[in-house]
Amino acid sequence: MDFFFYITIIVALSFIYGAYEKKKNHDLRKKEIELEHRKLDLQMIDADRDSFDRK
């Protein structure tokens, strides 16, 4: 095999790894947003309970 083949393999593997890292970061960010949404929902429920208890 010649030198060009090995360079092609290395570049392809680096692209695959880069795509994997980007997907992993994207999934992590998506989970962080979902967690923040759940926290806001719980805060709204707590606020509703407090206002209901005061009446």
Coordinates of C-alpha atoms in Angstrom, one line a residue:
M1 CA 0.0 0.0 0.0
D2 CA 1.3 3.4 -0.7
F3 CA 1.6 6.5 1.4
F4 CA -1.6 8.2 0.0
F5 CA -3.8 5.3 1.2
Y6 CA -2.5 5.6 4.8
I7 CA -3.1 9.4 4.7
T8 CA -6.6 8.8 3.5
I9 CA -7.4 6.3 6.3
I10 CA -6.0 8.8 8.9
V11 CA -8.1 11.7 7.6
A12 CA -11.2 9.5 7.4
L13 CA -10.7 8.3 11.0
S14 CA -10.2 11.9 12.2
F15 CA -13.5 13.0 10.5
I16 CA -15.3 10.1 12.1
Y17 CA -13.9 11.0 15.5
G18 CA -14.8 14.6 15.0
A19 CA -18.4 13.7 14.1
Y20 CA -18.6 11.5 17.2
E21 CA -17.4 14.2 19.5
K22 CA -19.9 16.7 18.0
K23 CA -22.8 14.3 18.4
K24 CA -21.8 13.6 22.0
N25 CA -21.7 17.3 22.8
H26 CA -25.0 17.9 21.0
D27 CA -26.7 15.1 23.0
L28 CA -25.3 16.5 26.2
R29 CA -26.6 20.0 25.5
K30 CA -30.0 18.5 24.6
K31 CA -30.1 16.7 27.9
E32 CA -29.1 19.9 29.8
I33 CA -32.0 21.8 28.0
E34 CA -34.5 19.0 29.0
L35 CA -33.3 19.2 32.6
E36 CA -33.7 22.9 32.7
H37 CA -37.2 22.6 31.3
R38 CA -38.1 20.1 34.0
K39 CA -36.7 22.4 36.7
L40 CA -38.9 25.3 35.3
D41 CA -42.0 23.0 35.3
L42 CA -41.3 22.1 38.9
Q43 CA -40.9 25.7 39.9
M44 CA -44.2 26.6 38.3
I45 CA -45.9 23.7 40.1
D46 CA -44.5 24.8 43.4
A47 CA -45.6 28.4 42.8
D48 CA -49.1 27.1 42.0
R49 CA -49.2 25.1 45.2
D50 CA -48.0 28.1 47.2
S51 CA -50.7 30.4 45.7
F52 CA -53.4 27.7 46.3
D53 CA -52.3 27.2 49.9
R54 CA -52.6 30.9 50.7
K55 CA -56.2 31.1 49.6

